[in-house]
Amino acid sequence: MESASEMVAFPLLTTPIESNYRACTIPFRFPSDNPRKPTPTELAWVDLFLNSIPSFKKRAETDAVDDAPARAEKFAQRYSGILEDLKKDPESHGGPPDGILLCRLREQVLKELGFKDIFKKVKDEENAKAISLFENVVDLSDAIEDEGKRLENLVRGIFAGNIFDLGSAQLAEVFSKDGMSFLASCQNLAPRPWVIDDLDAFKLKWSKKSWKKAVIFVDNSGADIILGILPFARELLRRGTQVVLAANDLPSINDITYPELIEIISKLKDNEGKLKGVDTSNLFIANSGNDLPVIDLSRVSQEIAYLASDADLVIMEGMVKTNPETYLDSYYY
């Protein structure tokens, strides 16, 4: 379920283009499509979510609830049944389906069966590992004297950290077999130019200005937030930018939540309240109001709407899902 407080539109959705904002931009269907017949794109995405059920069931089986294995089996049966229904009739279960609906139905079934956070154990483990590496990652970044090269290193760190996304069946399988090494992920990133590559333009803006306030919508626990986003946020703080980190209200897959992020920041600060030598008085942690691994900017918390009203830099960090077979790590500014 969503945050109990009233949700509002993100205040920076104000331009003529953004007035037609849709949270899911993938063309799942067109007006000419038969409403009673699923489109190829809808079928592909439903199959993607079907393929993820075994990994979610496995996590649910170890959750701290009574009869977890039996409840996990019920989850797998109910959710797969819903997805099969959508393949037969796209208008069933509140459809036609898109990324938000598919995620919301999955979370709804988990909550109905008593599960609150089936990824809690793996999140705690990965947060602890990443915290132990934080100082080393920051030291390596600080040692890069060239500002442009240091920025590119920080962006690459965001990409590498974001690979820890257990919402993807393929990534969940890789993680369960071998775990994920942040440094190895950094080394294995695709060479530039990337499929969408605006880094040079961002470098130019970075060299010419310091933003007044940056709002960063964060994504996953572990290396993603701690070794990817936080070193980047620290660099913004050092440049005099106010930084607002917006995290989920409620748990959803391995996404970081607002209470978890507060705890992580407190563990990383030194006795003077600094983040590896950088003052954190301009660092704010906010509740986005979100309860899914994807976000709808037409419905955010009043808190983040207020904090973002005078922001001049907004970053949405995560895995941009272009199609069921392709995941493209990107950032927006």
Short mmCIF file of C-alpha atoms in Angstrom, two decimals, residues 167-310:
data_model
loop_
_atom_site.label_atom_id
_atom_site.label_comp_id
_atom_site.label_asym_id
_atom_site.label_seq_id
_atom_site.Cartn_x
_atom_site.Cartn_y
_atom_site.Cartn_z
CA GLY A 167 14.08 -7.18 -9.80
CA SER A 168 15.66 -8.61 -12.94
CA ALA A 169 15.45 -12.39 -13.18
CA GLN A 170 18.81 -12.59 -14.98
CA LEU A 171 20.60 -10.36 -12.47
CA ALA A 172 19.01 -12.18 -9.55
CA GLU A 173 20.34 -15.47 -10.95
CA VAL A 174 23.84 -14.05 -11.40
CA PHE A 175 23.78 -12.63 -7.88
CA SER A 176 22.62 -15.90 -6.31
CA LYS A 177 25.50 -17.77 -7.97
CA ASP A 178 28.44 -15.44 -7.64
CA GLY A 179 27.40 -12.31 -5.81
CA MET A 180 28.31 -8.97 -7.34
CA SER A 181 31.65 -7.21 -7.07
CA PHE A 182 31.49 -3.44 -7.33
CA LEU A 183 35.07 -3.07 -8.56
CA ALA A 184 34.61 -5.84 -11.12
CA SER A 185 31.41 -4.19 -12.31
CA CYS A 186 33.30 -0.90 -12.76
CA GLN A 187 35.92 -2.63 -14.88
CA ASN A 188 33.36 -4.48 -16.97
CA LEU A 189 31.25 -1.48 -17.97
CA ALA A 190 30.76 -1.08 -21.70
CA PRO A 191 33.20 1.41 -23.24
CA ARG A 192 31.95 4.77 -24.39
CA PRO A 193 30.10 5.92 -26.34
CA TRP A 194 27.13 4.33 -24.55
CA VAL A 195 23.77 3.80 -26.26
CA ILE A 196 22.59 7.06 -24.70
CA ASP A 197 25.66 9.13 -23.86
CA ASP A 198 25.29 12.74 -22.69
CA LEU A 199 28.31 12.62 -20.41
CA ASP A 200 30.36 15.17 -22.34
CA ALA A 201 27.48 17.67 -22.21
CA PHE A 202 27.11 17.01 -18.49
CA LYS A 203 30.86 17.48 -17.98
CA LEU A 204 30.65 20.86 -19.69
CA LYS A 205 27.81 22.01 -17.43
CA TRP A 206 29.67 20.61 -14.42
CA SER A 207 32.77 22.67 -15.28
CA LYS A 208 30.82 25.90 -15.71
CA LYS A 209 28.47 25.93 -12.73
CA SER A 210 27.66 24.64 -9.28
CA TRP A 211 24.00 23.86 -8.86
CA LYS A 212 22.08 25.40 -5.97
CA LYS A 213 20.10 22.29 -5.09
CA ALA A 214 20.12 18.76 -6.48
CA VAL A 215 17.36 16.21 -5.93
CA ILE A 216 18.42 12.61 -6.52
CA PHE A 217 15.81 9.84 -6.69
CA VAL A 218 17.81 6.83 -5.54
CA ASP A 219 17.28 3.16 -6.36
CA ASN A 220 18.85 0.01 -4.91
CA SER A 221 20.44 -0.87 -1.60
CA GLY A 222 24.05 -1.99 -1.25
CA ALA A 223 26.67 -0.88 -3.76
CA ASP A 224 24.15 1.17 -5.71
CA ILE A 225 23.36 3.74 -3.03
CA ILE A 226 26.56 3.48 -0.95
CA LEU A 227 29.30 3.14 -3.57
CA GLY A 228 27.52 4.74 -6.52
CA ILE A 229 25.22 7.55 -5.44
CA LEU A 230 26.79 8.67 -2.15
CA PRO A 231 30.28 9.39 -3.56
CA PHE A 232 28.61 11.41 -6.32
CA ALA A 233 26.40 13.24 -3.79
CA ARG A 234 29.47 13.91 -1.64
CA GLU A 235 31.17 15.55 -4.63
CA LEU A 236 28.14 17.81 -5.13
CA LEU A 237 28.22 18.74 -1.43
CA ARG A 238 31.89 19.62 -1.71
CA ARG A 239 31.01 21.98 -4.56
CA GLY A 240 28.47 23.81 -2.38
CA THR A 241 25.29 22.16 -3.71
CA GLN A 242 22.44 21.27 -1.39
CA VAL A 243 21.65 17.59 -1.97
CA VAL A 244 18.29 15.90 -1.36
CA LEU A 245 18.26 12.11 -1.56
CA ALA A 246 14.72 10.79 -2.16
CA ALA A 247 14.15 7.18 -1.15
CA ASN A 248 11.15 4.84 -1.12
CA ASP A 249 8.54 5.10 1.59
CA LEU A 250 7.90 1.34 1.70
CA PRO A 251 10.00 -1.71 0.75
CA SER A 252 9.90 -3.01 -2.81
CA ILE A 253 12.41 -5.61 -4.07
CA ASN A 254 15.91 -4.47 -3.01
CA ASP A 255 15.24 -0.73 -3.30
CA ILE A 256 16.54 1.37 -0.44
CA THR A 257 13.88 2.81 1.87
CA TYR A 258 13.85 6.13 3.69
CA PRO A 259 14.49 4.63 7.17
CA GLU A 260 17.27 2.41 5.78
CA LEU A 261 18.98 5.34 4.10
CA ILE A 262 18.92 7.40 7.29
CA GLU A 263 20.60 4.50 9.09
CA ILE A 264 23.25 4.10 6.39
CA ILE A 265 24.15 7.80 6.40
CA SER A 266 24.48 7.76 10.19
CA LYS A 267 26.91 4.84 9.97
CA LEU A 268 29.04 6.55 7.31
CA LYS A 269 29.36 9.89 9.09
CA ASP A 270 32.34 10.47 11.36
CA ASN A 271 32.24 11.92 14.89
CA GLU A 272 32.02 15.43 13.42
CA GLY A 273 29.05 14.52 11.24
CA LYS A 274 31.10 14.61 8.07
CA LEU A 275 31.00 12.23 5.13
CA LYS A 276 34.66 11.32 4.62
CA GLY A 277 35.75 14.85 5.43
CA VAL A 278 32.88 16.64 3.67
CA ASP A 279 30.33 18.68 5.63
CA THR A 280 26.83 17.19 5.48
CA SER A 281 24.80 20.15 6.77
CA ASN A 282 23.42 20.55 3.23
CA LEU A 283 22.51 16.87 2.86
CA PHE A 284 18.82 16.03 3.29
CA ILE A 285 17.13 12.62 3.23
CA ALA A 286 13.53 12.67 2.02
CA ASN A 287 10.68 10.22 1.73
CA SER A 288 9.57 10.09 -1.93
CA GLY A 289 6.21 8.54 -0.99
CA ASN A 290 6.90 5.72 -3.44
CA ASP A 291 6.26 2.04 -2.75
CA LEU A 292 7.38 0.49 -6.04
CA PRO A 293 10.68 -0.06 -7.90
CA VAL A 294 9.46 2.46 -10.49
CA ILE A 295 8.22 5.96 -9.76
CA ASP A 296 5.28 7.98 -10.98
CA LEU A 297 6.18 11.67 -10.69
CA SER A 298 2.53 12.65 -10.80
CA ARG A 299 2.28 11.10 -7.32
CA VAL A 300 5.06 11.97 -4.88
CA SER A 301 5.11 12.89 -1.21
CA GLN A 302 4.42 16.46 -0.13
CA GLU A 303 7.83 16.40 1.55
CA ILE A 304 9.82 15.79 -1.63
CA ALA A 305 7.57 18.15 -3.59
CA TYR A 306 8.38 20.95 -1.13
CA LEU A 307 12.11 20.21 -1.08
CA ALA A 308 12.30 20.02 -4.88
CA SER A 309 10.37 23.22 -5.59
CA ASP A 310 13.58 25.29 -5.94
#
